[in-house]
Coordinates of C-alpha atoms in Angstrom, one line a residue:
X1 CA -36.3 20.3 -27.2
X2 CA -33.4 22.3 -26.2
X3 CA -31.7 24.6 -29.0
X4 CA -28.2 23.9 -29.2
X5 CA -25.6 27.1 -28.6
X6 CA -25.0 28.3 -31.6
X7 CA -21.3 30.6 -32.3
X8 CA -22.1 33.8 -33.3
X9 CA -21.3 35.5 -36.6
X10 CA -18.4 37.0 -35.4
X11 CA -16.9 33.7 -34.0
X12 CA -17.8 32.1 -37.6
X13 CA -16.1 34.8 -39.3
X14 CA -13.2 34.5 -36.9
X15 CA -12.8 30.8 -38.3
X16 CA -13.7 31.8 -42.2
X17 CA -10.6 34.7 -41.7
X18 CA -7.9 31.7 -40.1
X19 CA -8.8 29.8 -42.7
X20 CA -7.8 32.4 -45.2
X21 CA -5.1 33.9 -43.5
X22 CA -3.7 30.4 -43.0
X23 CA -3.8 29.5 -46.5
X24 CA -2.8 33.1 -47.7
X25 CA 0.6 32.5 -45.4
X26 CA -0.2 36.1 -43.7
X27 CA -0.4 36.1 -39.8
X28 CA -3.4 34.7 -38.2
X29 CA -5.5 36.9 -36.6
X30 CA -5.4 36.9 -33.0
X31 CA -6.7 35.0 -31.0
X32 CA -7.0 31.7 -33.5
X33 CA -9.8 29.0 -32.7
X34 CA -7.4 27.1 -30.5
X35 CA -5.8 29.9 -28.9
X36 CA -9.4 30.9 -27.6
X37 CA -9.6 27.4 -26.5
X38 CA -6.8 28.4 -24.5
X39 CA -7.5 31.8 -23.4
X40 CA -10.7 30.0 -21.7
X41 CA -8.9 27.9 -19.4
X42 CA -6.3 30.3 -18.6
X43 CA -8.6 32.5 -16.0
X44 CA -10.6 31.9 -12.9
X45 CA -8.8 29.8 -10.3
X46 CA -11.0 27.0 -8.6
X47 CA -11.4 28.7 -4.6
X48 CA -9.9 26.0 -3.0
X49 CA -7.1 23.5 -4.1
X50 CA -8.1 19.9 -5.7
X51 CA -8.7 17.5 -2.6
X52 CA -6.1 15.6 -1.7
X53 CA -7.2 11.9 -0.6
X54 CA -3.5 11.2 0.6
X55 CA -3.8 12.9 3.5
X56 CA -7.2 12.4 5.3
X57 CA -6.6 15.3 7.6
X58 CA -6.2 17.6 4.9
X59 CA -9.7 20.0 4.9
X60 CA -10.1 19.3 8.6
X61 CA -10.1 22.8 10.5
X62 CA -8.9 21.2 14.0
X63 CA -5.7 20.2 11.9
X64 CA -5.7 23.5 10.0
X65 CA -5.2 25.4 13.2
X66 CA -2.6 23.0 15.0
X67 CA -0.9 23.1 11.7
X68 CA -0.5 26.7 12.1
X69 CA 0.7 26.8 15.7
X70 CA 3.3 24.6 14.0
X71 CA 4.3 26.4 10.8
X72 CA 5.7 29.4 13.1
X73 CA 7.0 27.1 16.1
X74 CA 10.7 27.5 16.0
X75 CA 11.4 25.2 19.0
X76 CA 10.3 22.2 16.0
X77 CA 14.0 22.7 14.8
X78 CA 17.0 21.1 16.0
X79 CA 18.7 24.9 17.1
X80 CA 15.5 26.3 18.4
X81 CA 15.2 29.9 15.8
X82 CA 14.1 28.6 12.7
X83 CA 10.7 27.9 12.0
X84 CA 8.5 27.3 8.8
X85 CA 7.5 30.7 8.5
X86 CA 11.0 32.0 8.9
X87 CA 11.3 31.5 4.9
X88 CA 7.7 31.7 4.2
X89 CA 6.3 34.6 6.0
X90 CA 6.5 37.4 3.7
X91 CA 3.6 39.2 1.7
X92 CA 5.2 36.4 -0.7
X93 CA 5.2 33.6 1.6
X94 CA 8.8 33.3 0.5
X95 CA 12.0 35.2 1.2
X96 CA 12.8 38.1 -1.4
X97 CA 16.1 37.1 -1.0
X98 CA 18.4 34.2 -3.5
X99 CA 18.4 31.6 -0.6
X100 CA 17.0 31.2 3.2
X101 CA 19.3 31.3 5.9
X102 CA 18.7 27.6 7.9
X103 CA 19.8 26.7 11.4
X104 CA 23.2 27.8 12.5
X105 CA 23.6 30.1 9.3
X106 CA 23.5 28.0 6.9
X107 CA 21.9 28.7 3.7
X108 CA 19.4 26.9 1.1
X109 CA 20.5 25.3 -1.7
X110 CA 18.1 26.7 -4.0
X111 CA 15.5 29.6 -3.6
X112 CA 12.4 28.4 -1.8
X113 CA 9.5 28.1 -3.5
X114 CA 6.1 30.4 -2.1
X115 CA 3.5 28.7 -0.3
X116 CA 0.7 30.3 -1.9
X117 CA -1.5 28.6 -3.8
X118 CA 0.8 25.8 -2.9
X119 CA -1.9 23.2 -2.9
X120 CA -2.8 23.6 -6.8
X121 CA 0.6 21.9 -7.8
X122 CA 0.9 18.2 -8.5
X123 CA 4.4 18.8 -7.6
X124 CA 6.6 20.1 -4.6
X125 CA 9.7 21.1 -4.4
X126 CA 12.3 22.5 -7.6
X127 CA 13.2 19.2 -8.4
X128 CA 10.2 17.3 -7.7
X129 CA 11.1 15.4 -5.2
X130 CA 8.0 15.8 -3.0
X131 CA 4.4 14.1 -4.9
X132 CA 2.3 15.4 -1.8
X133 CA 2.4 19.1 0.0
X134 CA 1.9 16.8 3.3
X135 CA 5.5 15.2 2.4
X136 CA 7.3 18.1 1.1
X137 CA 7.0 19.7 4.5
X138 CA 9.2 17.4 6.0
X139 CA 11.6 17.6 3.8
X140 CA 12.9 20.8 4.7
X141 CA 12.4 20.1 8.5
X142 CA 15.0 17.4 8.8
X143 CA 17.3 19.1 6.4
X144 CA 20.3 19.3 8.3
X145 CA 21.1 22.7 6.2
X146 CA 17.7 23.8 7.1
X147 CA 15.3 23.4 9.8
X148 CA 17.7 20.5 11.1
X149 CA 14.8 18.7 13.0
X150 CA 14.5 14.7 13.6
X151 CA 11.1 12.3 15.0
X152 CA 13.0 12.9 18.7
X153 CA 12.6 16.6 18.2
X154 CA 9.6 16.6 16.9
X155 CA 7.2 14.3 18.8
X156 CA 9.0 16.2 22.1
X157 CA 8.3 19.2 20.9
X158 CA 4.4 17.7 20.3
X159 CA 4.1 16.4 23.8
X160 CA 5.1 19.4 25.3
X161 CA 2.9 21.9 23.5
X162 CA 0.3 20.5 21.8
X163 CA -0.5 17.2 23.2
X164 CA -4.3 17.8 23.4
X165 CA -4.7 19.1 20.0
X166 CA -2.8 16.0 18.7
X167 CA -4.5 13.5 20.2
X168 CA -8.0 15.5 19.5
X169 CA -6.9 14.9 15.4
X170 CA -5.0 11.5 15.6
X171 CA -6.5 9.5 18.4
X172 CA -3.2 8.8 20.3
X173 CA -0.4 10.7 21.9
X174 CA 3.0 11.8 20.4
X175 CA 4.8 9.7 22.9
X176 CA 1.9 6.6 21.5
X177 CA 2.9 7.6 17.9
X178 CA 6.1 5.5 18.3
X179 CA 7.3 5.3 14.7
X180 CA 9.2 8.0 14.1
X181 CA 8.0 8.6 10.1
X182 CA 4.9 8.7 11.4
X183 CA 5.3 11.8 13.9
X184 CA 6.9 13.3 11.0
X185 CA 4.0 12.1 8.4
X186 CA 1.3 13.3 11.0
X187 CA 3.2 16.7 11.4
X188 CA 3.6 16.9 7.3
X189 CA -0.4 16.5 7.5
X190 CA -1.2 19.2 9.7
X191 CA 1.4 21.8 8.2
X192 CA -1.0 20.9 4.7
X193 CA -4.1 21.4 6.1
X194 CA -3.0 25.0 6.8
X195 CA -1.1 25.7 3.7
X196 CA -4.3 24.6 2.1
X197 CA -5.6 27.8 3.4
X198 CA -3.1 30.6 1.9
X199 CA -4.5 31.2 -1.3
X200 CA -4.5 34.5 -3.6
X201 CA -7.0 34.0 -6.5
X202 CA -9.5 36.1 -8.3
X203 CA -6.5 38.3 -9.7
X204 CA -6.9 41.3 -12.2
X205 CA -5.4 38.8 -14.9
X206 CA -8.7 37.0 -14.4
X207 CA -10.8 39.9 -15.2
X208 CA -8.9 41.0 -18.1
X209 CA -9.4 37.8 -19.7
X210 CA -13.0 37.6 -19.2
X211 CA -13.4 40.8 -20.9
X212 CA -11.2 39.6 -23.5
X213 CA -12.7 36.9 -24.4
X214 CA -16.2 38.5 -24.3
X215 CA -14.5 41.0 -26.9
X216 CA -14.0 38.3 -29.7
X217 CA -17.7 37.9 -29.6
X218 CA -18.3 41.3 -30.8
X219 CA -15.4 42.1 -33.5
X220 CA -11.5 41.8 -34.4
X221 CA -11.6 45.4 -33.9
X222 CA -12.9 45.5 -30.2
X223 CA -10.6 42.4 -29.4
X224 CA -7.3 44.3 -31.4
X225 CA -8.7 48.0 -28.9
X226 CA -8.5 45.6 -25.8
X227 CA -5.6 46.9 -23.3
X228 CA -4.7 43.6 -22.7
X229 CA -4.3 42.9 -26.3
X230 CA -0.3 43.1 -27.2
X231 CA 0.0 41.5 -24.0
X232 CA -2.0 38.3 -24.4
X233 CA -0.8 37.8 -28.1
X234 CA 3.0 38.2 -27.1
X235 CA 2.3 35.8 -24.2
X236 CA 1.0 33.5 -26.6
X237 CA 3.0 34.1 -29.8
X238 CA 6.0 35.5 -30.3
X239 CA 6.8 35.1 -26.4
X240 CA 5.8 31.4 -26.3
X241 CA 4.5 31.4 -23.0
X242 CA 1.7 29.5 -23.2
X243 CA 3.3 26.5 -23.9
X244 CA 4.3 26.0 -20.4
X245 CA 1.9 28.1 -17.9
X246 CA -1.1 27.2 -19.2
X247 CA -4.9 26.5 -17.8
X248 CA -5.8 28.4 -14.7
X249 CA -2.9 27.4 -12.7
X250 CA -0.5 29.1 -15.6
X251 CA 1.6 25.8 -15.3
X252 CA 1.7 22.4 -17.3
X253 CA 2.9 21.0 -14.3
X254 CA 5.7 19.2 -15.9
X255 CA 9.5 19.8 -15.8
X256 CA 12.1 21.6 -18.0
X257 CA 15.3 22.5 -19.0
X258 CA 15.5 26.7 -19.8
X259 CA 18.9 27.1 -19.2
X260 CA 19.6 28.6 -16.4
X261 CA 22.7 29.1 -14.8
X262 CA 23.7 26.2 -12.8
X263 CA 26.5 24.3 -12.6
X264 CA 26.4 23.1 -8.9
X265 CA 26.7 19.4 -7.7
X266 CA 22.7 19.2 -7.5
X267 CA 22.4 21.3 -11.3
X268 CA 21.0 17.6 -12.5
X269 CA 17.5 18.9 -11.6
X270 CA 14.6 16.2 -11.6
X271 CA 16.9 13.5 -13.1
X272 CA 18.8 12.6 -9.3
X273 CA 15.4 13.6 -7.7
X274 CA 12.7 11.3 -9.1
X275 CA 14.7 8.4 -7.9
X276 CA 15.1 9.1 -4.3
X277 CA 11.4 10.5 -4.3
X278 CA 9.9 6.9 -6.1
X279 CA 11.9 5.0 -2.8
X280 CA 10.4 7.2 -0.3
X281 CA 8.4 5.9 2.2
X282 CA 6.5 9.0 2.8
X283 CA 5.5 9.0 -1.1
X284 CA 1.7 8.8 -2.5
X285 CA 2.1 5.3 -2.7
X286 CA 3.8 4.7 0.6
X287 CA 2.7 3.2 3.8
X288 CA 1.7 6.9 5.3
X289 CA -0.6 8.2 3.0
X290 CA -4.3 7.9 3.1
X291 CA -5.1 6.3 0.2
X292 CA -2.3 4.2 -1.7
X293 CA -4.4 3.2 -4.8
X294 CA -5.2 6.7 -5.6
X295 CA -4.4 8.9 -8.6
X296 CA -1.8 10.6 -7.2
X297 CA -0.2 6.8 -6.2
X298 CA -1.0 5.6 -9.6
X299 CA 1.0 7.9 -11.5
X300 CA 4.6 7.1 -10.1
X301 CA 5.4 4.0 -12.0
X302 CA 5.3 6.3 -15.1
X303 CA 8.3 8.2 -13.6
X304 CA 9.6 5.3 -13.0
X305 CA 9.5 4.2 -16.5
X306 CA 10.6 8.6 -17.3
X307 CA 13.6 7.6 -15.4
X308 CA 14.7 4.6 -17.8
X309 CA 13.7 6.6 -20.9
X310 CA 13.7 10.2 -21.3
X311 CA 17.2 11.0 -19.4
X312 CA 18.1 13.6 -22.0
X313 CA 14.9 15.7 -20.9
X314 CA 15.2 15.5 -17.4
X315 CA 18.1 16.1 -16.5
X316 CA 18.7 19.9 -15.5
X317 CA 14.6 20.2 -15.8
X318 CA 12.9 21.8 -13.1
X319 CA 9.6 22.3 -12.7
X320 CA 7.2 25.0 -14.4
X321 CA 6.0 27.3 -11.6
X322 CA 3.0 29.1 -11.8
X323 CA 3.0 33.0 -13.0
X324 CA 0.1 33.4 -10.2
X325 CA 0.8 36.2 -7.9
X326 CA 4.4 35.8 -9.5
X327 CA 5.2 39.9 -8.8
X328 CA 5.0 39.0 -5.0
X329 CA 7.9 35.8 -5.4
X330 CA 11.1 37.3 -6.5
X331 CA 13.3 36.6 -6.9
X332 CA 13.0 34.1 -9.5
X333 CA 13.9 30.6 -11.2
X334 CA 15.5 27.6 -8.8
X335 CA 18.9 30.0 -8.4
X336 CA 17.3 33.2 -7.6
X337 CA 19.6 35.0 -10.0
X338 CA 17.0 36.9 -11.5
X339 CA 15.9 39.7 -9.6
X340 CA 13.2 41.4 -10.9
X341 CA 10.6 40.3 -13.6
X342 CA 12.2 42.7 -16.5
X343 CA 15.2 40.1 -15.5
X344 CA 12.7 37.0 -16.0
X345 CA 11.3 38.4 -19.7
X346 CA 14.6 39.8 -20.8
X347 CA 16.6 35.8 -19.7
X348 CA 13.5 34.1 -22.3
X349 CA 14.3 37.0 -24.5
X350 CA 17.8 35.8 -25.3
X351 CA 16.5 32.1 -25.3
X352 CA 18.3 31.4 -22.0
X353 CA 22.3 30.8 -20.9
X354 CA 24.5 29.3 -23.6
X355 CA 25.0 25.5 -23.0
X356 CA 28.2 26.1 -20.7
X357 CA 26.6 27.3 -18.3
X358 CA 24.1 24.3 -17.3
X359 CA 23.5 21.0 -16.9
X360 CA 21.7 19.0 -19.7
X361 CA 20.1 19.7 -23.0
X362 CA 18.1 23.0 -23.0
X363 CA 14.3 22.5 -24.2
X364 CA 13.6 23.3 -28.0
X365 CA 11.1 26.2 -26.8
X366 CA 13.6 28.4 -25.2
X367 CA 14.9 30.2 -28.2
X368 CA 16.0 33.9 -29.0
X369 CA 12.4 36.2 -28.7
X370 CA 13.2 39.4 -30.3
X371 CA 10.9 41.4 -28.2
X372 CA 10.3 44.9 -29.0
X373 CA 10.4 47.1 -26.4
X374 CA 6.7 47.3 -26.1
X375 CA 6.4 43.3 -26.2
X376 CA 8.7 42.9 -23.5
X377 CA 6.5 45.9 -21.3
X378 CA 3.2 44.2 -22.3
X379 CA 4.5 41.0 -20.6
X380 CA 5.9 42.6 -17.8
X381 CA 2.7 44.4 -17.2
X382 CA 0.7 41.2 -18.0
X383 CA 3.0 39.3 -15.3
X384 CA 2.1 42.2 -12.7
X385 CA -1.7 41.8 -13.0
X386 CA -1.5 37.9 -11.8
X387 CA -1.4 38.9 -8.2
X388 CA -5.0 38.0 -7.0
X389 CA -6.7 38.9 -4.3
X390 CA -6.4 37.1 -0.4
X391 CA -9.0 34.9 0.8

């Protein structure tokens, strides 16, 4: 018969001492039970994203490498000089300035998110207004503001270039693709299947943990010694972190209100996107995707029912991005006001903007911190160490 694992006498001692400190009204030793529980899921990225059964194209290499071609074709706009990768080609895969510069000069209306590790979210865009990384891709390539592309533009631009390719993946020809959506779906798919492929994982954050971790097995006083110590308790403590960028994408994948400045027609956040996003024909449930029955379909009558219920927290929410490779992305939050990540920990230090200065109800979380000055570097140096590695 197999023995069963059994903790070890420091991890039993660990529980004995929360016990008593709880009960004694002192502060619990660090980490608790549950915040171990927690600590274990925060490290050690999954290699590739979760599959995606909306988009059957999705791990194919052949679409992978048209996709590509694609991302950094300019002539897929409507003026001909801005391309995907114009806003997400940096070491970043995102501009390092507030907003991108679109066709004919315009600007974004909010700082664009990075495309790495794009594929781990179950949302896209700020506001949420993407389910699928295939859909959110057309999004900004009809933007009039941005890429300023139509179907016309597009399945010309196909037939021109990369006929071959395209009927190689999709069994027809641009110019046989006659519904529009579905040039533009098809396009969505391919720009995926590559975006699949920029990942950084495996970051020093990872290896800190593990050694963390393998620290409370052998005593408080080895755990307390740890240099990620101050860091990993203020993340989860006094700092409150955890609460939103947890497990090993370091975000609950949900959407909130912090209080950031905005006060701009679209400051309602998820509240006027969810809406447009549950009518769209290019959603997880719509007539383009792969597989309409799916999880990812499944889900959307809940927002549905969000919608009717829970105004107060979604309007002004935005969603929780990951703190993954978060010292390449600045600058930061759905403004790009904050410039640097001293900026990011000292805005949660002061629990966010005061109400004027938004839209909504701020969450309950975001309150005044208190950091000391070694808190707030801890965090900062915590934040730096999530860069991982390329693949």
């Amino acid at each position: 018969m197999k023995k069963a694992n059994r903790p070890s006498p420091h991890l039993l001692a660990l529980a004995l001492v929360s016990l008593l400190t709880g009960a004694c009204g002192s502060e619990e030793i660090f980490p608790s039970f549950d915040e171990l529980a927690l600590l274990q899921e925060l490290h050690t990225l999954t290699k590739r994203p979760p599959v995606d059964s909306t988009n059957r194209f999705a791990d194919d290499s052949r679409a992978a490498e048209l996709g590509l071609a694609l991302f950094n074709d300019k002539k897929l706009s409507g003026c001909g000089t801005v391309a995907c990768a114009s806003c997400h080609g940096g070491e970043g895969k995102t501009v390092d300035t507030a907003f991108a510069e679109g066709c004919d000069g315009h600007l974004t209306a909010r700082n664009p998110p990075t495309t790495l590790n794009a594929d781990y979210n179950r949302w896209f865009m700020w506001d949420g207004r993407a389910d699928r990384l295939w859909n959110q891709a057309i999004l900004p390539l009809t933007n009039p503001y941005e890429m300023n592309s139509n179907a016309d533009i597009v399945r010309a631009r196909l037939t021109e270039a990369y006929a071959t390719s395209y009927q190689d993946i999709f069994g027809k020809t641009p110019e046989e693709t006659v519904d529009g959506n579905e040039v533009l779906a098809n396009v969505g798919k391919l720009m995926q299947a590559y975006e699949r492929k920029i990942n950084r994982t495996n970051a020093p954050f990872d290896e800190d943990v593990r050694r963390f971790i393998a620290a409370v097995d052998v005593s408080q006083a080895q755990v307390e010694a740890d240099p990620a110590f101050l860091g990993l308790k203020t993340y989860f403590r006094k700092g409150q972190c955890i609460v939103c960028h947890k497990g090993a994408t370091m975000s609950d994948n949900l959407f909130h209100n912090i209080g950031v400045k905005d006060t701009t027609p679209s400051a309602a956040g998820q509240y006027v996107a969810m809406q447009p996003m549950l009518d769209w024909p290019f959603n997880a449930a719509g007539r383009y995707s792969d597989n309409r029955t799916g999880l990812d379909a499944t889900r959307l009558p809940a927002m549905q029912l969000d919608l009717q219920n829970k105004r107060t927290e979604m309007e002004g929410a935005y969603k929780t991005p990951t703190l993954r490779n978060i010292a390449l992305t600045g600058p930061y939050m759905h403004t790009g006001e904050l410039v640097t990540l001293g900026d990011v920990v000292d805005f949660y230090d002061k629990g966010g903007e005061p109400a004027s200065a938004f839209t909504g109800v701020k969450t309950s979380t975001i309150v005044e911190l208190k950091l000391t000055t070694e808190e707030r570097q801890s965090l900062i140096h915590l934040l730096e160490s999530m860069t991982g590695t390329q693949q």
